CSV table of C-alpha atoms in Angstrom, one decimal:
chain,number,residue,atom,x,y,z
A,1,MET,CA,5.8,14.0,21.2
A,2,ILE,CA,4.0,12.9,18.2
A,3,ILE,CA,3.2,9.2,17.9
A,4,VAL,CA,3.5,7.7,14.3
A,5,ILE,CA,1.6,4.5,13.9
A,6,GLY,CA,3.2,2.4,11.3
A,7,ALA,CA,6.8,2.4,10.2
A,8,GLY,CA,6.5,1.7,6.4
A,9,GLN,CA,7.4,4.2,3.8
A,10,ALA,CA,4.8,6.7,4.8
A,11,GLY,CA,5.6,6.5,8.7
A,12,LEU,CA,9.5,6.8,7.9
A,13,ALA,CA,8.9,9.8,5.7
A,14,ALA,CA,6.8,11.4,8.5
A,15,GLY,CA,9.3,10.6,11.2
A,16,ARG,CA,12.0,12.4,9.2
A,17,GLU,CA,9.9,15.4,8.4
A,18,LEU,CA,8.7,15.8,12.1
A,19,ARG,CA,12.1,15.6,13.5
A,20,LEU,CA,13.5,18.2,11.1
A,21,ALA,CA,10.6,20.4,12.3
A,22,GLY,CA,11.7,20.1,15.8
A,23,HIS,CA,9.3,17.4,17.1
A,24,ASP,CA,9.9,14.5,19.2
A,25,VAL,CA,8.5,11.4,17.6
A,26,LEU,CA,8.0,7.7,18.2
A,27,LEU,CA,7.3,5.2,15.5
A,28,LEU,CA,5.2,2.0,16.4
A,29,ASP,CA,5.1,-0.8,13.9
A,30,ALA,CA,3.3,-4.2,14.3
A,31,HIS,CA,5.8,-6.2,12.4
A,32,PRO,CA,9.1,-7.7,13.7
A,33,ARG,CA,11.4,-5.8,11.4
A,34,LEU,CA,11.2,-2.8,9.1
A,35,GLY,CA,10.1,-3.4,5.5
A,36,GLU,CA,8.3,-6.6,6.5
A,37,SER,CA,5.1,-5.8,4.5
A,38,TRP,CA,7.4,-5.7,1.3
A,39,ARG,CA,9.3,-8.8,2.3
A,40,ARG,CA,6.1,-10.9,2.4
A,41,ARG,CA,4.9,-10.1,-1.0
A,42,TRP,CA,5.6,-12.5,-3.9
A,43,ASP,CA,9.1,-13.3,-4.8
A,44,SER,CA,9.3,-11.7,-8.2
A,45,LEU,CA,7.6,-8.5,-7.3
A,46,ARG,CA,9.2,-5.3,-8.7
A,47,LEU,CA,8.4,-1.7,-8.4
A,48,PHE,CA,6.8,-0.1,-11.6
A,49,THR,CA,8.8,3.1,-10.7
A,50,PRO,CA,12.4,3.2,-11.4
A,51,ALA,CA,14.9,3.6,-8.6
A,52,ARG,CA,15.6,7.1,-9.1
A,53,LEU,CA,11.8,7.9,-8.7
A,54,SER,CA,11.5,5.5,-5.7
A,55,ALA,CA,13.3,7.3,-3.0
A,56,LEU,CA,12.1,9.0,0.1
A,57,PRO,CA,13.2,12.5,1.0
A,58,GLY,CA,16.7,12.9,1.8
A,59,MET,CA,18.2,9.6,0.7
A,60,PRO,CA,18.6,8.3,-2.9
A,61,PHE,CA,17.7,4.8,-3.7
A,62,PRO,CA,20.8,2.9,-4.1
A,63,GLY,CA,22.0,1.3,-7.5
A,64,PRO,CA,21.5,2.5,-11.2
A,65,GLY,CA,18.5,5.0,-11.3
A,66,HIS,CA,16.9,3.4,-14.5
A,67,ARG,CA,16.3,-0.1,-12.9
A,68,TYR,CA,13.2,-1.4,-11.2
A,69,PRO,CA,14.0,-2.6,-7.8
A,70,GLY,CA,12.6,-5.7,-6.2
A,71,LYS,CA,10.7,-6.1,-3.1
A,72,ASP,CA,13.6,-7.3,-0.8
A,73,GLU,CA,15.6,-4.2,-2.0
A,74,VAL,CA,12.8,-1.8,-1.1
A,75,ALA,CA,12.6,-3.4,2.4
A,76,ASP,CA,16.4,-3.1,2.8
A,77,TYR,CA,16.2,0.5,1.8
A,78,LEU,CA,13.5,1.3,4.4
A,79,GLN,CA,15.7,-0.3,7.1
A,80,ALA,CA,18.6,1.8,5.8
A,81,TYR,CA,16.6,4.9,5.7
A,82,ALA,CA,15.6,4.5,9.5
A,83,ASP,CA,19.0,3.8,10.5
A,84,HIS,CA,20.4,6.8,8.6
A,85,PHE,CA,18.1,9.3,10.0
A,86,GLU,CA,18.3,7.5,13.4
A,87,LEU,CA,14.4,7.3,13.6
A,88,PRO,CA,13.1,5.9,16.9
A,89,VAL,CA,11.1,2.8,15.8
A,90,GLN,CA,9.5,0.3,18.2
A,91,LEU,CA,8.8,-2.9,16.3
A,92,ALA,CA,6.4,-5.8,17.2
A,93,THR,CA,4.1,-3.3,18.7
A,94,ILE,CA,0.5,-3.7,17.7
A,95,VAL,CA,-1.7,-0.7,18.4
A,96,THR,CA,-5.0,-1.9,19.9
A,97,GLY,CA,-6.7,1.4,20.8
A,98,LEU,CA,-6.2,5.1,20.2
A,99,ARG,CA,-8.2,7.6,22.6
A,100,LEU,CA,-8.2,11.1,23.4
A,101,THR,CA,-6.7,12.1,27.0
A,102,PRO,CA,-8.4,14.6,29.3
A,103,ASN,CA,-5.8,17.2,28.5
A,104,GLY,CA,-6.3,17.1,24.6
A,105,GLY,CA,-3.6,14.7,23.9
A,106,PHE,CA,-3.7,10.9,22.6
A,107,GLU,CA,-3.3,7.7,24.3
A,108,ALA,CA,-2.3,4.6,22.3
A,109,ALA,CA,-2.9,1.2,23.7
A,110,THR,CA,-0.4,-1.3,22.5
A,111,SER,CA,0.6,-5.0,22.8
A,112,HIS,CA,3.4,-3.6,25.1
A,113,GLY,CA,1.8,-1.0,27.2
A,114,THR,CA,0.5,2.5,26.8
A,115,VAL,CA,2.1,5.4,24.9
A,116,THR,CA,1.0,9.0,25.2
A,117,GLY,CA,1.6,12.0,23.0
A,118,ASP,CA,0.5,15.3,21.8
A,119,GLY,CA,-0.3,14.2,18.3
A,120,VAL,CA,-0.7,11.3,15.9
A,121,VAL,CA,0.2,10.3,12.5
A,122,VAL,CA,-1.8,7.2,11.3
A,123,ALA,CA,0.6,5.8,8.7
A,124,THR,CA,-0.8,2.1,8.5
A,125,GLY,CA,-0.9,2.0,4.8
A,126,PRO,CA,-3.5,0.7,2.4
A,127,PHE,CA,-2.6,-3.0,2.7
A,128,GLN,CA,-4.4,-4.0,6.0
A,129,HIS,CA,-6.8,-7.0,5.7
A,130,PRO,CA,-6.6,-9.3,2.6
A,131,HIS,CA,-10.1,-9.5,0.9
A,132,ILE,CA,-11.5,-12.7,-0.6
A,133,PRO,CA,-15.1,-12.6,-2.0
A,134,ASP,CA,-17.5,-14.5,0.1
A,135,LEU,CA,-18.0,-17.5,-2.0
A,136,SER,CA,-18.0,-21.2,-1.2
A,137,ILE,CA,-14.7,-22.6,-2.5
A,138,PRO,CA,-15.0,-26.0,-4.3
A,139,PRO,CA,-13.5,-29.0,-2.4
A,140,GLY,CA,-10.0,-29.6,-3.4
A,141,LEU,CA,-9.3,-26.4,-4.9
A,142,VAL,CA,-6.3,-24.6,-3.5
A,143,SER,CA,-7.2,-21.0,-2.7
A,144,LEU,CA,-5.0,-18.2,-1.5
A,145,HIS,CA,-4.8,-14.5,-1.6
A,146,SER,CA,-2.1,-12.6,-3.3
A,147,ALA,CA,-0.8,-11.7,0.0
A,148,ASP,CA,0.1,-15.3,0.5
A,149,TYR,CA,1.3,-16.1,-2.8
A,150,CYS,CA,5.1,-16.5,-3.1
A,151,ASN,CA,6.0,-18.3,-6.4
A,152,PRO,CA,4.7,-20.8,-8.9
A,153,ALA,CA,6.3,-23.7,-6.9
A,154,GLN,CA,3.8,-23.5,-4.0
A,155,LEU,CA,0.9,-24.4,-6.3
A,156,PRO,CA,-0.2,-27.7,-7.6
A,157,ASP,CA,0.3,-28.7,-11.2
A,158,GLY,CA,-2.6,-27.8,-13.4
A,159,PRO,CA,-4.5,-24.6,-14.6
A,160,VAL,CA,-4.6,-21.5,-12.3
A,161,LEU,CA,-7.4,-19.0,-12.1
A,162,VAL,CA,-6.3,-15.5,-11.0
A,163,VAL,CA,-9.2,-13.3,-9.8
A,164,GLY,CA,-8.5,-9.5,-10.2
A,165,GLY,CA,-7.2,-7.3,-12.9
A,166,GLY,CA,-5.1,-4.8,-11.0
A,167,ASN,CA,-1.5,-4.6,-11.2
A,168,SER,CA,-1.0,-7.5,-8.8
A,169,GLY,CA,-3.3,-9.8,-10.6
A,170,VAL,CA,-1.7,-9.0,-13.9
A,171,GLN,CA,1.9,-9.5,-12.7
A,172,ILE,CA,1.1,-12.7,-11.0
A,173,ALA,CA,-0.9,-14.1,-14.1
A,174,ALA,CA,2.1,-13.3,-16.3
A,175,GLU,CA,4.5,-15.1,-14.1
A,176,LEU,CA,2.4,-18.2,-13.8
A,177,ALA,CA,1.7,-18.2,-17.6
A,178,ALA,CA,5.4,-19.3,-18.2
A,179,THR,CA,4.7,-22.8,-16.6
A,180,ARG,CA,1.0,-23.6,-16.7
A,181,PRO,CA,-2.4,-22.7,-18.2
A,182,VAL,CA,-3.7,-19.4,-16.7
A,183,THR,CA,-7.1,-17.7,-16.7
A,184,LEU,CA,-7.5,-14.1,-15.5
A,185,ALA,CA,-11.0,-13.1,-14.2
A,186,LEU,CA,-11.6,-9.3,-14.6
A,187,GLY,CA,-14.3,-6.9,-13.4
A,188,LYS,CA,-14.0,-3.4,-14.5
A,189,ARG,CA,-11.4,-2.8,-17.2
A,190,GLN,CA,-8.8,-0.3,-16.5
A,191,PRO,CA,-6.7,1.8,-19.0
A,192,VAL,CA,-3.2,0.5,-19.6
A,193,LEU,CA,0.1,2.4,-20.0
A,194,PRO,CA,3.2,0.6,-21.2
A,195,GLN,CA,6.2,0.7,-18.8
A,196,ARG,CA,8.1,2.9,-21.2
A,197,ILE,CA,7.1,5.3,-23.8
A,198,GLY,CA,9.6,6.4,-26.6
A,199,GLY,CA,12.5,4.7,-24.4
A,200,THR,CA,11.5,6.7,-21.3
A,201,ASP,CA,9.8,5.4,-18.2
A,202,VAL,CA,6.2,6.1,-18.2
A,203,PHE,CA,6.5,7.7,-14.7
A,204,THR,CA,8.9,10.2,-16.0
A,205,TRP,CA,6.2,11.3,-18.5
A,206,LEU,CA,3.6,11.3,-15.9
A,207,GLN,CA,5.6,13.5,-13.5
A,208,ALA,CA,6.6,15.8,-16.3
A,209,LEU,CA,2.9,16.4,-17.2
A,210,GLY,CA,1.9,17.0,-13.7
A,211,LEU,CA,-0.3,14.0,-13.4
A,212,VAL,CA,1.4,12.4,-10.3
A,213,ARG,CA,1.2,15.4,-8.2
A,214,ALA,CA,-2.2,16.8,-9.5
A,215,PRO,CA,-4.4,17.5,-6.4
A,216,VAL,CA,-7.4,15.3,-6.1
A,217,THR,CA,-9.4,18.1,-5.4
A,218,GLY,CA,-9.0,19.5,-9.0
A,219,ARG,CA,-10.4,18.4,-12.3
A,220,LEU,CA,-7.1,16.8,-13.5
A,221,GLY,CA,-6.6,14.9,-10.1
A,222,ARG,CA,-10.1,13.7,-10.2
A,223,LEU,CA,-9.5,12.4,-13.8
A,224,VAL,CA,-6.4,10.4,-12.8
A,225,ARG,CA,-8.1,9.0,-9.9
A,226,ASN,CA,-11.2,7.9,-12.0
A,227,ARG,CA,-9.0,6.5,-14.6
A,228,ASP,CA,-6.0,5.0,-12.7
A,229,PRO,CA,-4.0,2.9,-15.3
A,230,LEU,CA,-2.3,-0.3,-15.1
A,231,ILE,CA,1.3,-0.1,-15.7
A,232,GLY,CA,3.0,-2.5,-18.2
A,233,LEU,CA,1.1,-5.5,-19.2
A,234,GLY,CA,-2.6,-5.3,-19.7
A,235,PRO,CA,-5.3,-7.9,-20.6
A,236,ARG,CA,-4.1,-7.8,-24.3
A,237,GLY,CA,-0.4,-8.3,-23.3
A,238,LEU,CA,-1.4,-11.2,-21.2
A,239,GLN,CA,-3.3,-12.8,-24.1
A,240,ARG,CA,-0.2,-12.6,-26.0
A,241,LEU,CA,1.4,-14.7,-23.3
A,242,GLY,CA,-1.4,-17.3,-23.5
A,243,VAL,CA,-3.5,-16.1,-20.7
A,244,ARG,CA,-7.3,-16.6,-21.1
A,245,ILE,CA,-9.4,-13.6,-19.9
A,246,VAL,CA,-12.9,-13.9,-18.6
A,247,ASP,CA,-15.3,-11.9,-16.8
A,248,ARG,CA,-15.6,-11.7,-13.1
A,249,ILE,CA,-16.2,-14.5,-10.7
A,250,VAL,CA,-19.7,-14.5,-9.0
A,251,ALA,CA,-20.4,-18.0,-7.8
A,252,ALA,CA,-19.2,-21.7,-7.3
A,253,GLY,CA,-20.7,-24.6,-8.9
A,254,GLY,CA,-19.8,-28.1,-8.0
A,255,THR,CA,-16.1,-28.3,-8.2
A,256,GLN,CA,-15.5,-25.1,-10.2
A,257,LEU,CA,-15.9,-21.4,-10.0
A,258,ARG,CA,-18.4,-19.5,-12.3
A,259,THR,CA,-18.3,-16.3,-14.1
A,260,ALA,CA,-21.0,-13.7,-14.3
A,261,ALA,CA,-21.8,-15.0,-17.8
A,262,GLY,CA,-22.3,-18.5,-16.3
A,263,GLU,CA,-19.1,-20.1,-17.6
A,264,SER,CA,-17.4,-22.8,-15.4
A,265,ILE,CA,-13.6,-22.3,-15.0
A,266,PRO,CA,-11.7,-25.4,-14.3
A,267,SER,CA,-8.6,-24.9,-12.2
A,268,ALA,CA,-6.4,-26.6,-9.6
A,269,ALA,CA,-5.8,-23.4,-7.9
A,270,VAL,CA,-7.2,-19.9,-7.6
A,271,ILE,CA,-5.3,-16.8,-6.5
A,272,TRP,CA,-7.4,-13.8,-5.2
A,273,ALA,CA,-5.7,-10.6,-6.2
A,274,THR,CA,-8.8,-8.8,-4.9
A,275,GLY,CA,-7.3,-6.2,-2.9
A,276,TYR,CA,-7.6,-5.2,0.9
A,277,ARG,CA,-10.0,-3.8,3.2
A,278,PRO,CA,-9.1,-1.2,5.7
A,279,ASP,CA,-9.7,-1.6,9.5
A,280,TYR,CA,-9.9,1.4,11.8
A,281,ARG,CA,-11.9,-0.1,14.4
A,282,TRP,CA,-9.0,0.5,16.9
A,283,ILE,CA,-9.5,4.3,16.7
A,284,HIS,CA,-11.9,5.3,19.5
A,285,ILE,CA,-12.1,8.9,18.8
A,286,PRO,CA,-15.4,10.8,18.3
A,287,GLY,CA,-15.5,12.3,14.9
A,288,ALA,CA,-12.5,10.6,13.6
A,289,LEU,CA,-14.4,7.9,11.4
A,290,ALA,CA,-17.5,8.0,9.3
A,291,GLY,CA,-18.7,4.6,8.0
A,292,GLY,CA,-15.4,3.0,9.5
A,293,LEU,CA,-13.1,5.2,7.3
A,294,PRO,CA,-11.1,8.2,8.3
A,295,VAL,CA,-12.5,11.6,8.1
A,296,HIS,CA,-9.8,13.8,6.6
A,297,THR,CA,-9.0,16.5,4.2
A,298,GLY,CA,-5.6,15.8,2.5
A,299,GLY,CA,-4.7,13.8,5.5
A,300,ILE,CA,-5.7,16.3,8.2
A,301,SER,CA,-8.5,15.1,10.4
A,302,PRO,CA,-11.2,17.5,12.0
A,303,VAL,CA,-9.8,16.2,15.4
A,304,PRO,CA,-6.9,18.5,16.3
A,305,GLY,CA,-3.7,16.6,16.4
A,306,LEU,CA,-4.8,13.6,14.4
A,307,THR,CA,-3.5,13.2,10.9
A,308,TYR,CA,-3.2,10.4,8.2
A,309,LEU,CA,-0.4,9.5,5.8
A,310,GLY,CA,0.1,7.0,2.9
A,311,LEU,CA,-3.7,6.7,1.9
A,312,PRO,CA,-4.2,6.1,-1.8
A,313,PHE,CA,-5.0,9.5,-3.4
A,314,GLN,CA,-4.9,11.2,-0.1
A,315,ARG,CA,-3.7,14.2,-2.0
A,316,SER,CA,-2.6,13.0,-5.3
A,317,ARG,CA,-1.8,10.0,-7.3
A,318,GLY,CA,1.7,9.9,-5.6
A,319,SER,CA,0.2,9.9,-1.9
A,320,ALA,CA,0.9,6.2,-1.5
A,321,LEU,CA,4.1,5.9,-3.8
A,322,LEU,CA,7.6,5.7,-2.5
A,323,GLY,CA,8.9,8.5,-4.6
A,324,TRP,CA,6.0,11.0,-3.7
A,325,VAL,CA,4.8,10.1,-0.2
A,326,GLY,CA,7.3,12.7,1.1
A,327,ASP,CA,5.3,15.5,-0.3
A,328,ASP,CA,2.3,14.7,1.8
A,329,ALA,CA,4.7,13.9,4.9
A,330,ALA,CA,6.0,17.4,4.6
A,331,GLY,CA,2.4,18.7,4.6
A,332,VAL,CA,1.5,16.8,7.8
A,333,ALA,CA,4.7,18.1,9.4
A,334,ALA,CA,3.9,21.7,8.5
A,335,THR,CA,0.4,21.2,10.0
A,336,PHE,CA,1.8,20.2,13.4
A,337,SER,CA,4.1,23.2,13.3
A,338,ALA,CA,1.5,25.7,12.2
A,339,HIS,CA,-1.0,24.3,14.9
A,340,PRO,CA,0.9,23.2,17.9
A,341,PRO,CA,-0.9,20.6,20.0
A,342,ALA,CA,-3.2,21.6,22.7
A,343,THR,CA,-1.1,20.0,25.6
A,344,SER,CA,1.3,22.3,27.3
A,345,SER,CA,4.1,19.8,27.4
A,346,SER,CA,5.0,16.3,25.5
A,347,THR,CA,4.7,13.2,27.5
A,348,SER,CA,5.3,9.7,26.5
A,349,MET,CA,5.1,6.5,28.6
A,350,LEU,CA,5.6,2.9,27.8
A,351,ASN,CA,4.5,0.3,30.4
A,352,THR,CA,5.9,-3.1,29.6
């Protein structure tokens, strides 16, 4: 049996591919329902890939292919996908430790007991622990990470500072600019691509040019990784909406946050669109991690039977995207088929 840790888009794609290859699988997910990580994002979140490019292998995304699905639609699609392919998913199950067994298999300690198997796919995704810079937040300032932002109604009246210029920060700043003064603090500037070019969705162009699937081991793939663009609005587009752009936030002074240039930013609330930090401390396998991060080549660990899926730029730009994670899932499944686990028989056990 292959244990798949995480039942988001990567885990579900892995489960289907592994079952098609003839493997028994069990998917473990920490959330109480499928798609929960999508449901918890802000209300107005929409994909920046159209529905026709947002499907997992074997099941089209429902509805017109040109539209951009909302986050709850994505969550519902993931649930329907698991149901359609009858994938065995155990929800509300937190994996607290992963170790090797004496016979070369794996043992996952979970909040509901122990699961053993011949191989593992770690598909926990890139959004693990919300990161907020270690700054002293001025008293009275409402402060929350983008993971906890839902809509403008949860914020007090007055100006808002959004910190972080990735796609999340830009989209949240644009939404808030409709009802209040907004300042966006940026660090490194990214290239910007419009959502549509010549009336055609930008990802249609990127796919046609081979940029989404370009291997990160090649020159083109490295270029894409180093210059990964914002999609849709960029800083200039936000300025047209009235958003003020400043440089990065580095300190707090009195009742305000300050930029690297020493400018104080008055605000009633700050939203930290500052990304996430990975946490693999639960993997207790020699050689699996280096500096706290997975050691792998294209998702394949040097530890036989241990693989990863859904990591950003794992093999290509599409590795963490709904419409392309299936490519990597097929590669992982093929690895298990080409190199069968060392154990002589598959075993699983759940002690409740």
